[in-house]
Tab-separated table of C-alpha atoms and ligand atoms in Angstrom:
chain	number	residue	atom	x	y	z
A	1	UNK	CA	-38.820	0.505	9.965
A	2	UNK	CA	-39.948	2.778	7.163
A	3	UNK	CA	-39.898	0.802	3.849
A	4	UNK	CA	-41.891	3.197	1.766
A	5	UNK	CA	-38.918	4.767	-0.098
A	6	UNK	CA	-38.421	2.314	-2.937
A	7	UNK	CA	-36.266	4.048	-5.752
A	8	UNK	CA	-35.416	3.323	-9.236
A	9	UNK	CA	-31.906	4.884	-9.027
A	10	UNK	CA	-29.075	3.677	-6.887
A	11	UNK	CA	-25.840	5.593	-7.078
A	12	UNK	CA	-22.232	4.971	-6.081
A	13	UNK	CA	-22.106	8.375	-4.466
A	14	UNK	CA	-18.295	8.369	-3.578
A	15	UNK	CA	-15.199	6.404	-4.262
A	16	UNK	CA	-11.957	6.398	-2.385
A	17	UNK	CA	-8.882	4.076	-2.707
A	18	UNK	CA	-6.091	3.351	-0.324
A	19	UNK	CA	-2.866	2.336	-2.082
A	20	UNK	CA	0.351	1.308	-0.243
A	21	UNK	CA	3.088	3.621	0.173
A	22	UNK	CA	5.916	1.429	-1.035
A	23	UNK	CA	6.427	0.031	-4.521
A	24	UNK	CA	8.860	-2.288	-6.348
A	25	UNK	CA	9.777	-1.556	-9.955
A	26	UNK	CA	9.567	-4.517	-12.325
A	27	UNK	CA	12.978	-3.727	-13.664
A	28	UNK	CA	14.357	-4.576	-10.214
A	29	UNK	CA	12.223	-7.716	-9.815
A	30	UNK	CA	13.412	-8.811	-13.317
A	31	UNK	CA	16.983	-8.711	-12.024
A	32	UNK	CA	16.131	-10.726	-8.976
A	33	UNK	CA	14.163	-13.389	-11.010
A	34	UNK	CA	16.513	-13.463	-13.899
A	35	UNK	CA	13.716	-12.339	-16.291
A	36	UNK	CA	13.815	-10.330	-19.421
A	37	UNK	CA	12.320	-6.996	-18.255
A	38	UNK	CA	10.497	-6.849	-21.515
A	39	UNK	CA	8.328	-9.609	-20.368
A	40	UNK	CA	7.029	-7.722	-17.540
A	41	UNK	CA	6.836	-4.318	-19.492
A	42	UNK	CA	5.357	-5.633	-22.708
A	43	UNK	CA	4.135	-9.132	-21.964
A	44	UNK	CA	2.307	-8.359	-18.797
A	45	UNK	CA	2.044	-4.464	-19.160
A	46	UNK	CA	3.385	-3.815	-15.685
A	47	UNK	CA	5.699	-0.923	-14.600
A	48	UNK	CA	5.693	-1.514	-10.812
A	49	UNK	CA	3.815	-3.177	-7.912
A	50	UNK	CA	2.592	-1.781	-4.675
A	51	UNK	CA	4.077	-3.545	-1.799
A	52	UNK	CA	2.276	-3.472	1.588
A	53	UNK	CA	4.150	-2.648	4.626
A	54	UNK	CA	4.249	-5.663	7.107
A	55	UNK	CA	2.586	-3.551	9.844
A	56	UNK	CA	-0.472	-3.064	7.495
A	57	UNK	CA	-2.895	-5.684	6.323
A	58	UNK	CA	-6.321	-6.022	4.585
A	59	UNK	CA	-7.949	-4.533	7.700
A	60	UNK	CA	-5.793	-1.343	7.951
A	61	UNK	CA	-6.128	-0.810	4.321
A	62	UNK	CA	-9.960	-1.024	4.419
A	63	UNK	CA	-10.001	1.341	7.365
A	64	UNK	CA	-7.812	3.829	5.580
A	65	UNK	CA	-10.023	3.744	2.488
A	66	UNK	CA	-13.192	3.874	4.558
A	67	UNK	CA	-11.843	6.809	6.636
A	68	UNK	CA	-10.737	8.767	3.531
A	69	UNK	CA	-14.142	8.305	1.980
A	70	UNK	CA	-16.046	9.404	5.044
A	71	UNK	CA	-13.829	12.439	5.449
A	72	UNK	CA	-13.572	13.525	1.838
A	73	UNK	CA	-17.358	13.188	1.169
A	74	UNK	CA	-18.442	14.499	4.617
A	75	UNK	CA	-20.358	11.456	5.383
A	76	UNK	CA	-22.071	11.154	8.807
A	77	UNK	CA	-21.013	7.695	10.114
A	78	UNK	CA	-24.394	7.294	11.756
A	79	UNK	CA	-25.957	7.417	8.213
A	80	UNK	CA	-24.165	4.189	7.267
A	81	UNK	CA	-26.607	1.193	7.668
A	82	UNK	CA	-24.334	-1.544	6.136
A	83	UNK	CA	-20.633	-2.156	5.834
A	84	UNK	CA	-19.647	-4.983	3.464
A	85	UNK	CA	-16.138	-5.856	2.982
A	86	UNK	CA	-15.206	-7.785	-0.229
A	87	UNK	CA	-11.936	-9.667	0.389
A	88	UNK	CA	-10.062	-12.854	-0.285
A	89	UNK	CA	-7.244	-12.058	2.122
A	90	UNK	CA	-9.166	-11.787	5.342
A	91	UNK	CA	-7.204	-12.209	8.572
A	92	UNK	CA	-9.382	-14.827	10.417
A	93	UNK	CA	-11.559	-17.869	9.481
A	94	UNK	CA	-14.513	-16.527	11.674
A	95	UNK	CA	-14.155	-12.938	12.346
A	96	UNK	CA	-14.832	-10.662	9.373
A	97	UNK	CA	-12.527	-7.865	8.408
A	98	UNK	CA	-15.732	-5.712	8.606
A	99	UNK	CA	-15.837	-6.168	12.333
A	100	UNK	CA	-12.493	-4.530	12.875
A	101	UNK	CA	-13.116	-1.887	10.257
A	102	UNK	CA	-16.472	-1.004	11.822
A	103	UNK	CA	-14.745	0.104	15.030
A	104	UNK	CA	-11.795	1.714	13.303
A	105	UNK	CA	-13.900	4.106	11.296
A	106	UNK	CA	-16.400	4.848	13.978
A	107	UNK	CA	-19.643	3.495	12.492
A	108	UNK	CA	-22.817	3.047	14.469
A	109	UNK	CA	-23.730	-0.113	16.455
A	110	UNK	CA	-26.899	-0.135	14.326
A	111	UNK	CA	-24.756	-0.879	11.190
A	112	UNK	CA	-24.769	-4.409	9.721
A	113	UNK	CA	-21.346	-5.699	9.045
A	114	UNK	CA	-20.030	-8.728	7.057
A	115	UNK	CA	-17.515	-9.927	4.529
A	116	UNK	CA	-18.152	-11.319	1.140
A	117	UNK	CA	-15.719	-13.843	-0.219
A	118	UNK	CA	-15.624	-14.945	-3.750
A	119	UNK	CA	-11.962	-14.364	-4.915
A	120	UNK	CA	-11.948	-11.062	-6.892
A	121	UNK	CA	-15.754	-10.950	-7.235
A	122	UNK	CA	-16.570	-10.187	-3.558
A	123	UNK	CA	-17.012	-6.460	-3.749
A	124	UNK	CA	-19.201	-6.723	-6.938
A	125	UNK	CA	-21.539	-9.211	-5.042
A	126	UNK	CA	-21.603	-6.546	-2.234
A	127	UNK	CA	-22.539	-3.800	-4.649
A	128	UNK	CA	-25.229	-5.907	-6.124
A	129	UNK	CA	-26.655	-6.913	-2.624
A	130	UNK	CA	-26.652	-3.273	-1.321
A	131	UNK	CA	-28.069	-1.850	-4.541
A	132	UNK	CA	-31.121	-4.237	-4.054
A	133	UNK	CA	-31.294	-3.074	-0.430
A	134	UNK	CA	-31.389	0.564	-1.352
A	135	UNK	CA	-33.770	0.115	-4.402
A	136	UNK	CA	-36.190	-1.816	-2.329
A	137	UNK	CA	-36.575	1.073	0.193
A	138	UNK	CA	-35.412	-1.107	3.081
A	139	UNK	CA	-32.455	1.209	3.561
A	140	UNK	CA	-34.920	4.072	4.472
A	141	UNK	CA	-32.435	6.826	3.493
A	142	UNK	CA	-29.444	4.965	5.018
A	143	UNK	CA	-26.221	4.534	2.934
A	144	UNK	CA	-24.049	1.559	2.467
A	145	UNK	CA	-20.360	1.259	2.518
A	146	UNK	CA	-18.686	-1.382	0.362
A	147	UNK	CA	-14.978	-1.807	0.737
A	148	UNK	CA	-12.801	-4.000	-1.402
A	149	UNK	CA	-9.547	-4.796	0.173
A	150	UNK	CA	-6.846	-7.263	-0.743
A	151	UNK	CA	-3.161	-8.127	-0.674
A	152	UNK	CA	-2.270	-10.236	-3.819
A	153	UNK	CA	0.492	-12.612	-2.764
A	154	UNK	CA	2.160	-15.449	-4.798
A	155	UNK	CA	5.092	-17.717	-3.996
A	156	UNK	CA	8.561	-16.282	-4.345
A	157	UNK	CA	10.008	-16.699	-7.835
A	158	UNK	CA	6.534	-17.994	-9.212
A	159	UNK	CA	5.202	-16.554	-12.464
A	160	UNK	CA	2.427	-14.861	-10.509
A	161	UNK	CA	4.895	-12.893	-8.339
A	162	UNK	CA	5.190	-10.182	-10.989
A	163	UNK	CA	1.365	-9.646	-10.882
A	164	UNK	CA	1.189	-8.946	-7.165
A	165	UNK	CA	-0.210	-5.727	-5.608
A	166	UNK	CA	-2.233	-4.549	-2.744
A	167	UNK	CA	-4.993	-1.881	-2.102
A	168	UNK	CA	-8.416	-1.071	-0.925
A	169	UNK	CA	-11.260	0.744	-2.558
A	170	UNK	CA	-14.211	2.168	-0.515
A	171	UNK	CA	-17.522	2.982	-2.293
A	172	UNK	CA	-20.490	4.790	-0.653
A	173	UNK	CA	-23.774	3.606	-2.021
A	174	UNK	CA	-27.160	5.583	-1.672
A	175	UNK	CA	-30.110	7.029	-3.282
A	176	UNK	CA	-29.156	10.662	-3.531
A	177	UNK	CA	-29.518	10.919	-7.372
A	178	UNK	CA	-26.144	12.197	-7.915
A	179	UNK	CA	-22.599	10.793	-7.579
A	180	UNK	CA	-19.859	8.987	-9.349
A	181	UNK	CA	-21.677	6.184	-11.086
A	182	UNK	CA	-25.285	4.946	-11.565
A	183	UNK	CA	-25.325	1.141	-12.254
A	184	UNK	CA	-28.133	-0.064	-14.357
A	185	UNK	CA	-30.341	-1.989	-11.825
A	186	UNK	CA	-31.265	-5.542	-12.582
A	187	UNK	CA	-29.382	-5.552	-15.922
A	188	UNK	CA	-26.336	-7.493	-14.619
A	189	UNK	CA	-25.312	-10.513	-16.853
A	190	UNK	CA	-24.020	-13.203	-14.502
A	191	UNK	CA	-22.063	-16.479	-15.126
A	192	UNK	CA	-20.845	-19.065	-12.561
A	193	UNK	CA	-18.919	-22.298	-13.026
A	194	UNK	CA	-16.950	-24.530	-10.689
A	195	UNK	CA	-13.396	-24.356	-11.956
A	196	UNK	CA	-10.001	-24.749	-10.272
A	197	UNK	CA	-8.111	-21.821	-11.787
A	198	UNK	CA	-6.959	-19.921	-8.732
A	199	UNK	CA	-7.453	-20.696	-5.137
A	200	UNK	CA	-5.817	-20.422	-1.670
A	201	UNK	CA	-6.155	-23.413	0.664
A	202	UNK	CA	-6.679	-22.388	4.341
A	203	UNK	CA	-3.076	-23.251	5.375
A	204	UNK	CA	-1.532	-21.006	2.785
A	205	UNK	CA	-0.643	-17.317	2.726
A	206	UNK	CA	-0.046	-17.366	-1.064
A	207	UNK	CA	-2.355	-18.303	-3.894
A	208	UNK	CA	-2.149	-21.402	-6.005
A	209	UNK	CA	-2.822	-20.775	-9.684
A	210	UNK	CA	-2.946	-22.382	-13.043
A	211	UNK	CA	-1.835	-19.378	-14.906
A	212	UNK	CA	-2.753	-19.981	-18.422
A	213	UNK	CA	-5.908	-21.965	-17.629
A	214	UNK	CA	-7.063	-19.031	-15.363
A	215	UNK	CA	-6.724	-16.710	-18.315
A	216	UNK	CA	-8.930	-19.110	-20.304
A	217	UNK	CA	-11.468	-19.349	-17.492
A	218	UNK	CA	-11.589	-15.521	-17.287
A	219	UNK	CA	-12.096	-15.064	-21.039
A	220	UNK	CA	-14.773	-17.792	-21.202
A	221	UNK	CA	-16.682	-16.141	-18.429
A	222	UNK	CA	-16.378	-12.759	-20.226
A	223	UNK	CA	-17.807	-14.274	-23.518
A	224	UNK	CA	-20.610	-15.826	-21.544
A	225	UNK	CA	-21.562	-12.782	-19.597
A	226	UNK	CA	-21.289	-10.460	-22.699
A	227	UNK	CA	-23.445	-12.835	-24.602
A	228	UNK	CA	-26.247	-12.729	-21.969
A	229	UNK	CA	-25.818	-8.957	-21.752
A	230	UNK	CA	-26.363	-8.645	-25.485
A	231	UNK	CA	-29.259	-10.986	-25.723
A	232	UNK	CA	-30.955	-8.923	-23.034
A	233	UNK	CA	-30.655	-5.859	-25.230
A	234	UNK	CA	-27.601	-4.434	-23.583
A	235	UNK	CA	-25.302	-1.936	-25.504
A	236	UNK	CA	-22.531	-3.168	-27.705
A	237	UNK	CA	-18.924	-1.938	-27.655
A	238	UNK	CA	-19.776	0.724	-30.202
A	239	UNK	CA	-22.312	2.331	-28.011
A	240	UNK	CA	-20.300	2.154	-24.588
A	241	UNK	CA	-17.886	5.002	-24.173
A	242	UNK	CA	-15.531	3.033	-21.850
A	243	UNK	CA	-14.909	-0.615	-20.961
A	244	UNK	CA	-13.500	-1.448	-17.485
A	245	UNK	CA	-12.223	-4.826	-16.786
A	246	UNK	CA	-10.979	-6.824	-13.667
A	247	UNK	CA	-7.166	-6.610	-14.146
A	248	UNK	CA	-5.066	-9.452	-12.729
A	249	UNK	CA	-2.314	-7.892	-14.862
A	250	UNK	CA	-2.615	-4.806	-17.205
A	251	UNK	CA	-2.183	-6.713	-20.403
A	252	UNK	CA	-5.293	-8.805	-19.655
A	253	UNK	CA	-7.373	-5.749	-20.775
A	254	UNK	CA	-6.041	-6.375	-24.318
A	255	UNK	CA	-6.992	-10.050	-24.164
A	256	UNK	CA	-10.524	-9.141	-22.796
A	257	UNK	CA	-11.008	-6.451	-25.461
A	258	UNK	CA	-10.011	-8.935	-28.212
A	259	UNK	CA	-12.531	-11.381	-26.845
A	260	UNK	CA	-15.419	-8.781	-26.822
A	261	UNK	CA	-14.535	-7.594	-30.380
A	262	UNK	CA	-14.365	-11.062	-31.604
A	263	UNK	CA	-17.778	-11.830	-30.134
A	264	UNK	CA	-19.101	-8.604	-31.510
A	265	UNK	CA	-17.613	-8.546	-35.146
A	266	UNK	CA	-15.611	-11.682	-35.725
A	267	UNK	CA	-12.272	-10.759	-37.246
A	268	UNK	CA	-11.063	-7.305	-36.132
A	269	UNK	CA	-8.337	-5.270	-37.905
A	270	UNK	CA	-5.465	-3.984	-35.969
A	271	UNK	CA	-6.188	-0.323	-36.480
A	272	UNK	CA	-9.673	-0.538	-35.164
A	273	UNK	CA	-8.552	-2.642	-32.126
A	274	UNK	CA	-5.746	-0.164	-31.289
A	275	UNK	CA	-8.220	2.843	-31.428
A	276	UNK	CA	-10.797	1.174	-29.178
A	277	UNK	CA	-7.997	0.097	-26.789
A	278	UNK	CA	-6.605	3.484	-26.612
A	279	UNK	CA	-9.853	5.417	-26.258
A	280	UNK	CA	-12.150	3.152	-24.332
A	281	UNK	CA	-9.967	0.733	-22.277
A	282	UNK	CA	-6.597	2.299	-21.510
A	283	UNK	CA	-7.789	5.210	-19.362
A	284	UNK	CA	-8.883	2.657	-16.732
A	285	UNK	CA	-5.695	0.618	-16.924
A	286	UNK	CA	-3.153	3.296	-15.947
A	287	UNK	CA	-3.399	2.773	-12.126
A	288	UNK	CA	-2.985	-1.222	-12.407
A	289	UNK	CA	0.316	-0.640	-14.238
A	290	UNK	CA	1.798	0.974	-11.192
A	291	UNK	CA	-0.139	-0.746	-8.538
A	292	UNK	CA	-0.574	-4.366	-9.663
A	293	UNK	CA	-3.525	-6.801	-8.927
A	294	UNK	CA	-5.550	-5.770	-5.945
A	295	UNK	CA	-7.971	-8.607	-6.419
A	296	UNK	CA	-11.531	-7.630	-5.305
A	297	UNK	CA	-10.875	-3.974	-5.708
A	298	UNK	CA	-9.158	-4.243	-9.174
A	299	UNK	CA	-12.298	-3.356	-11.195
A	300	UNK	CA	-12.968	-0.332	-8.960
A	301	UNK	CA	-9.478	0.834	-9.151
A	302	UNK	CA	-9.888	0.778	-12.887
A	303	UNK	CA	-13.059	2.905	-12.355
A	304	UNK	CA	-11.048	5.392	-10.060
A	305	UNK	CA	-8.248	5.487	-12.599
A	306	UNK	CA	-10.740	6.281	-15.414
A	307	UNK	CA	-12.421	8.972	-13.414
A	308	UNK	CA	-9.023	10.698	-12.460
A	309	UNK	CA	-7.601	10.334	-15.949
A	310	UNK	CA	-10.521	11.658	-17.841
A	311	UNK	CA	-12.035	14.127	-15.282
A	312	UNK	CA	-14.801	16.167	-16.690
A	313	UNK	CA	-14.433	14.500	-20.106
A	314	UNK	CA	-16.005	11.278	-18.841
A	315	UNK	CA	-19.113	12.817	-17.071
A	316	UNK	CA	-22.319	11.446	-18.215
A	317	UNK	CA	-20.570	8.721	-20.309
A	318	UNK	CA	-21.751	5.046	-20.522
A	319	UNK	CA	-19.469	2.349	-19.196
A	320	UNK	CA	-19.343	-1.481	-19.256
A	321	UNK	CA	-17.712	-3.152	-16.369
A	322	UNK	CA	-16.558	-6.788	-16.105
A	323	UNK	CA	-15.874	-8.406	-12.784
A	324	UNK	CA	-14.231	-11.839	-12.408
A	325	UNK	CA	-13.677	-13.937	-9.410
A	326	UNK	CA	-11.783	-17.119	-9.937
A	327	UNK	CA	-13.589	-20.291	-8.963
A	328	UNK	CA	-15.595	-18.717	-10.696
A	329	UNK	CA	-18.286	-16.010	-10.672
A	330	UNK	CA	-18.410	-13.240	-13.201
A	331	UNK	CA	-20.623	-10.285	-13.967
A	332	UNK	CA	-20.899	-7.823	-16.892
A	333	UNK	CA	-22.895	-4.748	-16.042
A	334	UNK	CA	-23.401	-1.234	-17.455
A	335	UNK	CA	-23.541	2.171	-15.741
A	336	UNK	CA	-23.711	5.820	-16.376
A	337	UNK	CA	-20.906	8.036	-14.896
A	338	UNK	CA	-22.162	11.045	-12.831
A	339	UNK	CA	-22.491	14.434	-14.454
A	340	UNK	CA	-20.148	16.456	-12.396
A	341	UNK	CA	-16.461	15.580	-11.802
A	342	UNK	CA	-16.542	17.585	-8.536
A	343	UNK	CA	-17.854	14.398	-7.106
A	344	UNK	CA	-14.532	12.553	-7.437
A	345	UNK	CA	-11.874	15.213	-8.344
A	346	UNK	CA	-8.953	14.720	-6.023
A	347	UNK	CA	-10.781	12.326	-3.822
A	348	UNK	CA	-10.258	8.810	-5.550
A	349	UNK	CA	-6.871	8.263	-3.827
A	350	UNK	CA	-5.363	7.328	-7.273
A	351	UNK	CA	-3.210	10.322	-7.363
A	352	UNK	CA	-1.166	8.944	-4.554
A	353	UNK	CA	0.378	6.506	-6.938
A	354	UNK	CA	2.352	9.199	-8.510
A	355	UNK	CA	2.832	11.736	-5.803
A	356	UNK	CA	3.662	10.211	-2.390
A	357	UNK	CA	5.002	6.769	-3.036
A	358	UNK	CA	8.454	5.360	-2.028
A	359	UNK	CA	10.440	3.027	-4.226
A	360	UNK	CA	12.010	0.003	-2.570
A	361	UNK	CA	14.663	-2.397	-3.732
A	362	UNK	CA	14.484	-6.089	-3.767
A	363	UNK	CA	16.269	-6.494	-0.330
A	364	UNK	CA	13.493	-4.382	1.344
A	365	UNK	CA	10.849	-6.243	-0.581
A	366	UNK	CA	12.193	-9.553	0.669
A	367	UNK	CA	12.588	-8.164	4.226
A	368	UNK	CA	8.881	-7.093	4.096
A	369	UNK	CA	7.930	-10.570	2.981
A	370	UNK	CA	9.763	-12.133	5.823
A	371	UNK	CA	8.461	-9.705	8.467
A	372	UNK	CA	4.918	-10.253	7.210
A	373	UNK	CA	5.237	-14.043	7.733
A	374	UNK	CA	6.694	-13.438	11.220
A	375	UNK	CA	3.920	-11.065	12.311
A	376	UNK	CA	1.239	-13.363	11.111
A	377	UNK	CA	2.597	-16.276	13.225
A	378	UNK	CA	1.318	-17.223	16.705
A	379	UNK	CA	2.316	-14.823	19.538
A	380	UNK	CA	4.328	-12.536	17.337
A	381	UNK	CA	3.374	-9.451	19.234
A	382	UNK	CA	6.380	-8.078	21.044
A	383	UNK	CA	6.195	-4.488	21.921
A	384	UNK	CA	9.488	-2.656	21.245
A	385	UNK	CA	10.548	-5.298	18.764
A	386	UNK	CA	9.248	-3.996	15.414
A	387	UNK	CA	12.194	-4.165	12.891
A	388	UNK	CA	10.179	-2.332	10.122
A	389	UNK	CA	8.605	0.284	12.425
A	390	UNK	CA	10.848	3.100	11.037
A	391	UNK	CA	9.462	2.482	7.480
A	392	UNK	CA	5.776	2.656	8.355
A	393	UNK	CA	4.043	4.767	5.945
A	394	UNK	CA	3.722	8.303	7.320
A	395	UNK	CA	0.097	8.435	6.285
A	396	UNK	CA	-0.910	5.157	8.033
A	397	UNK	CA	-3.580	5.878	10.622
A	398	UNK	CA	-3.501	2.338	11.907
A	399	UNK	CA	-0.800	-0.297	12.150
A	400	UNK	CA	-0.824	-4.122	12.824
A	401	UNK	CA	1.485	-5.177	15.606
A	402	UNK	CA	1.112	-9.010	15.545
A	403	UNK	CA	-0.696	-11.617	17.627
A	404	UNK	CA	-1.035	-11.613	21.366
A	405	UNK	CA	-3.102	-14.252	23.205
A	406	UNK	CA	-4.581	-15.300	19.740
A	407	UNK	CA	-5.726	-11.857	18.972
A	408	UNK	CA	-4.621	-9.364	16.347
A	409	UNK	CA	-3.316	-6.190	17.856
A	410	UNK	CA	-3.741	-2.908	16.133
A	411	UNK	CA	-2.455	0.617	17.156
A	412	UNK	CA	-2.883	4.081	15.683
A	413	UNK	CA	-0.142	4.730	13.086
A	414	UNK	CA	1.907	7.923	12.401
A	415	UNK	CA	-1.172	9.716	11.059
A	416	UNK	CA	-3.380	8.096	13.786
A	417	UNK	CA	-3.609	11.198	15.876
A	418	UNK	CA	-6.958	11.763	14.144
A	419	UNK	CA	-7.967	8.205	13.994
A	420	UNK	CA	-10.614	7.020	16.371
A	421	UNK	CA	-10.630	3.626	18.010
A	422	UNK	CA	-13.927	3.215	19.901
A	423	UNK	CA	-13.901	6.065	22.396
A	424	UNK	CA	-10.071	6.419	22.318
A	425	UNK	CA	-8.224	8.913	20.340
A	426	UNK	CA	-4.711	7.583	19.941
A	427	UNK	CA	-1.350	9.389	19.858
A	428	UNK	CA	1.450	7.515	18.238
A	429	UNK	CA	5.263	7.567	18.509
A	430	UNK	CA	6.802	6.624	15.126
A	431	UNK	CA	8.977	3.766	16.469
A	432	UNK	CA	6.989	2.275	19.413
A	433	UNK	CA	3.249	2.150	18.488
A	434	UNK	CA	1.074	1.408	21.503
A	435	UNK	CA	-1.757	-1.070	21.082
A	436	UNK	CA	-5.407	-0.028	21.209
A	437	UNK	CA	-8.666	-1.911	21.391
A	438	UNK	CA	-9.310	-5.257	23.314
A	439	UNK	CA	-5.895	-6.833	23.282
A	440	UNK	CA	-5.666	-8.884	26.433
B	1	CAA	N1	9.471	-9.825	-24.267
B	1	CAA	C1	8.133	-9.509	-24.589
B	1	CAA	N2	7.067	-10.347	-24.253
B	1	CAA	C2	7.347	-11.470	-23.673
B	1	CAA	C3	8.629	-11.952	-23.283
B	1	CAA	C4	9.735	-11.031	-23.710
B	1	CAA	N3	11.000	-11.324	-23.456
B	1	CAA	N4	8.596	-13.034	-22.721
B	1	CAA	C5	7.249	-13.428	-22.599
B	1	CAA	N5	6.568	-12.471	-23.155
B	1	CAA	C6	5.127	-12.419	-23.351
B	1	CAA	C7	4.533	-13.745	-23.668
B	1	CAA	O1	4.521	-14.008	-25.085
B	1	CAA	C8	3.208	-13.685	-23.076
B	1	CAA	O2	2.345	-12.943	-23.906
B	1	CAA	P1	0.881	-13.433	-24.524
B	1	CAA	O3	0.050	-13.531	-23.243
B	1	CAA	O4	0.580	-12.522	-25.529
B	1	CAA	O5	1.132	-14.868	-25.007
B	1	CAA	C9	3.346	-12.851	-21.794
B	1	CAA	O6	4.614	-12.149	-21.926
B	1	CAA	C10	3.368	-13.655	-20.534
B	1	CAA	O7	4.330	-14.724	-20.778
B	1	CAA	P2	4.077	-16.122	-20.291
B	1	CAA	O8	2.781	-16.634	-20.723
B	1	CAA	O9	5.234	-16.964	-20.603
B	1	CAA	O10	4.065	-15.822	-18.679
B	1	CAA	P3	3.983	-16.753	-17.424
B	1	CAA	O11	4.169	-18.174	-17.715
B	1	CAA	O12	4.911	-16.112	-16.512
B	1	CAA	O13	2.405	-16.494	-16.984
B	1	CAA	C11	0.636	-15.402	-16.009
B	1	CAA	C12	1.761	-15.342	-16.936
B	1	CAA	C13	-0.223	-16.692	-16.301
B	1	CAA	C14	-0.290	-14.215	-16.131
B	1	CAA	C15	1.248	-15.526	-14.466
B	1	CAA	O14	1.781	-14.288	-14.199
B	1	CAA	C16	0.171	-15.901	-13.547
B	1	CAA	O15	0.012	-16.977	-13.166
B	1	CAA	N6	-0.457	-14.800	-12.939
B	1	CAA	C17	-1.409	-14.989	-11.840
B	1	CAA	C18	-2.641	-15.497	-12.340
B	1	CAA	C19	-3.494	-14.652	-13.259
B	1	CAA	O16	-3.212	-13.434	-13.153
B	1	CAA	N7	-4.531	-15.142	-13.952
B	1	CAA	C20	-5.294	-14.261	-14.668
B	1	CAA	C21	-6.825	-14.728	-14.850
B	1	CAA	S1	-7.438	-15.271	-13.232
B	1	CAA	C22	-8.048	-13.861	-12.532
B	1	CAA	O17	-8.257	-12.864	-13.216
B	1	CAA	C23	-8.232	-13.808	-11.035
B	1	CAA	C24	-7.147	-13.055	-10.416
B	1	CAA	O18	-7.060	-11.827	-10.179
B	1	CAA	C25	-5.880	-13.864	-10.022
């Protein structure tokens, strides 16, 4: 293999998110949980949360994001040499999400595929790894696809429930010297520590979390990474144009900024804090207010949110990004935004949050939760018995139908006429999806 193309610049050349079609407003959740809606609106900073349809999962979301990216950026699937999925809501203990996605989006058999798991940090670890692969020249002109995909699910009625969300963000990484974002290679400030702040034992479908403690762990990791970043000569808050944070809930951005400003200048007056929050932080938070926590994709949804919100005004700007995965591993890194917004305008997928979503009530939300549990139990596949089939999102190119013979069964969704599954091109009827792939 040709390894002579070592390069000093690695670019996130494209970004595309897939966000669920359905959403639940926090005002409705507040009635169900008997909570003052102001707690959700002001205390957590949330307006609504994305609710994933039971016939979709971390696999189908990753495939949707990957397909959107390949299509909207005109990428030849054969040019992709690595597909890495960052997820903490994978569907199997052994088989990676990446294996399913590889087939669903039609990548080459020569493409390496695997998942990276470290709570919400997985996709950042993947980005770092493919950055090194490309910078070293080992990629020899090939691209890497990093897809963050997760469903954030907490127990019914628990404090975490209001911070749920779901979504996938796909990023194309290469050496073409242009694109969405150029990370500063080798400048990442990393911090790891074994803490039990948030985890999900193998037998559970919902996370276990020590809420307040997890916030403290996040802030401690932020302070540590920022200190390392500054000691290595990295820019301070004043020199960075934007700050993007992992967002377990939107108001976490205020706590994070407070921590950074305290580290930078000690006591901070309210007016200065509000100005920095408004100008440098809030543009990246808007999507999370509507979508909720999407775990490994959260930081990159913040990036997409910033790009869509600021458009041409953020080209060429410097940005600081903080990734946090409970457990924990964290990273603060800096990057430059590309110099043409043509690279992302209308392609990030974030505009879907305001244009094509469907509001559901608490009854449908509860029904979706029940059906998700049923479909994830053994032998749940029963063709013709799909209580939620009529509410499958019209834009779904793939749907999940349940387990048959210990295997997950997927089929093309309503928009699946253009979706490829191996050599098959599926047609789909809205109410009775037909399985594809090796299901027996
Ligand atoms: N009006 C206005 N504000 C109100 C209010 C009201 N009526 N009632 C409460 N509030 C405020 C509170 O004062 C509080 O504000 P401060 O943070 O400024 O103190 C805020 O609303 C939240 O209230 P509580 O602390 O009482 O809320 P809670 O006990 O329900 O817990 C939570 C909040 C810990 C975030 C909980 O939702 C949770 O456990 N979430 C999941 C875990 C999480 O998000 N952890 C974050 C760090 S870990 C991480 O980043 C990884 C990850 O993705 C999970």
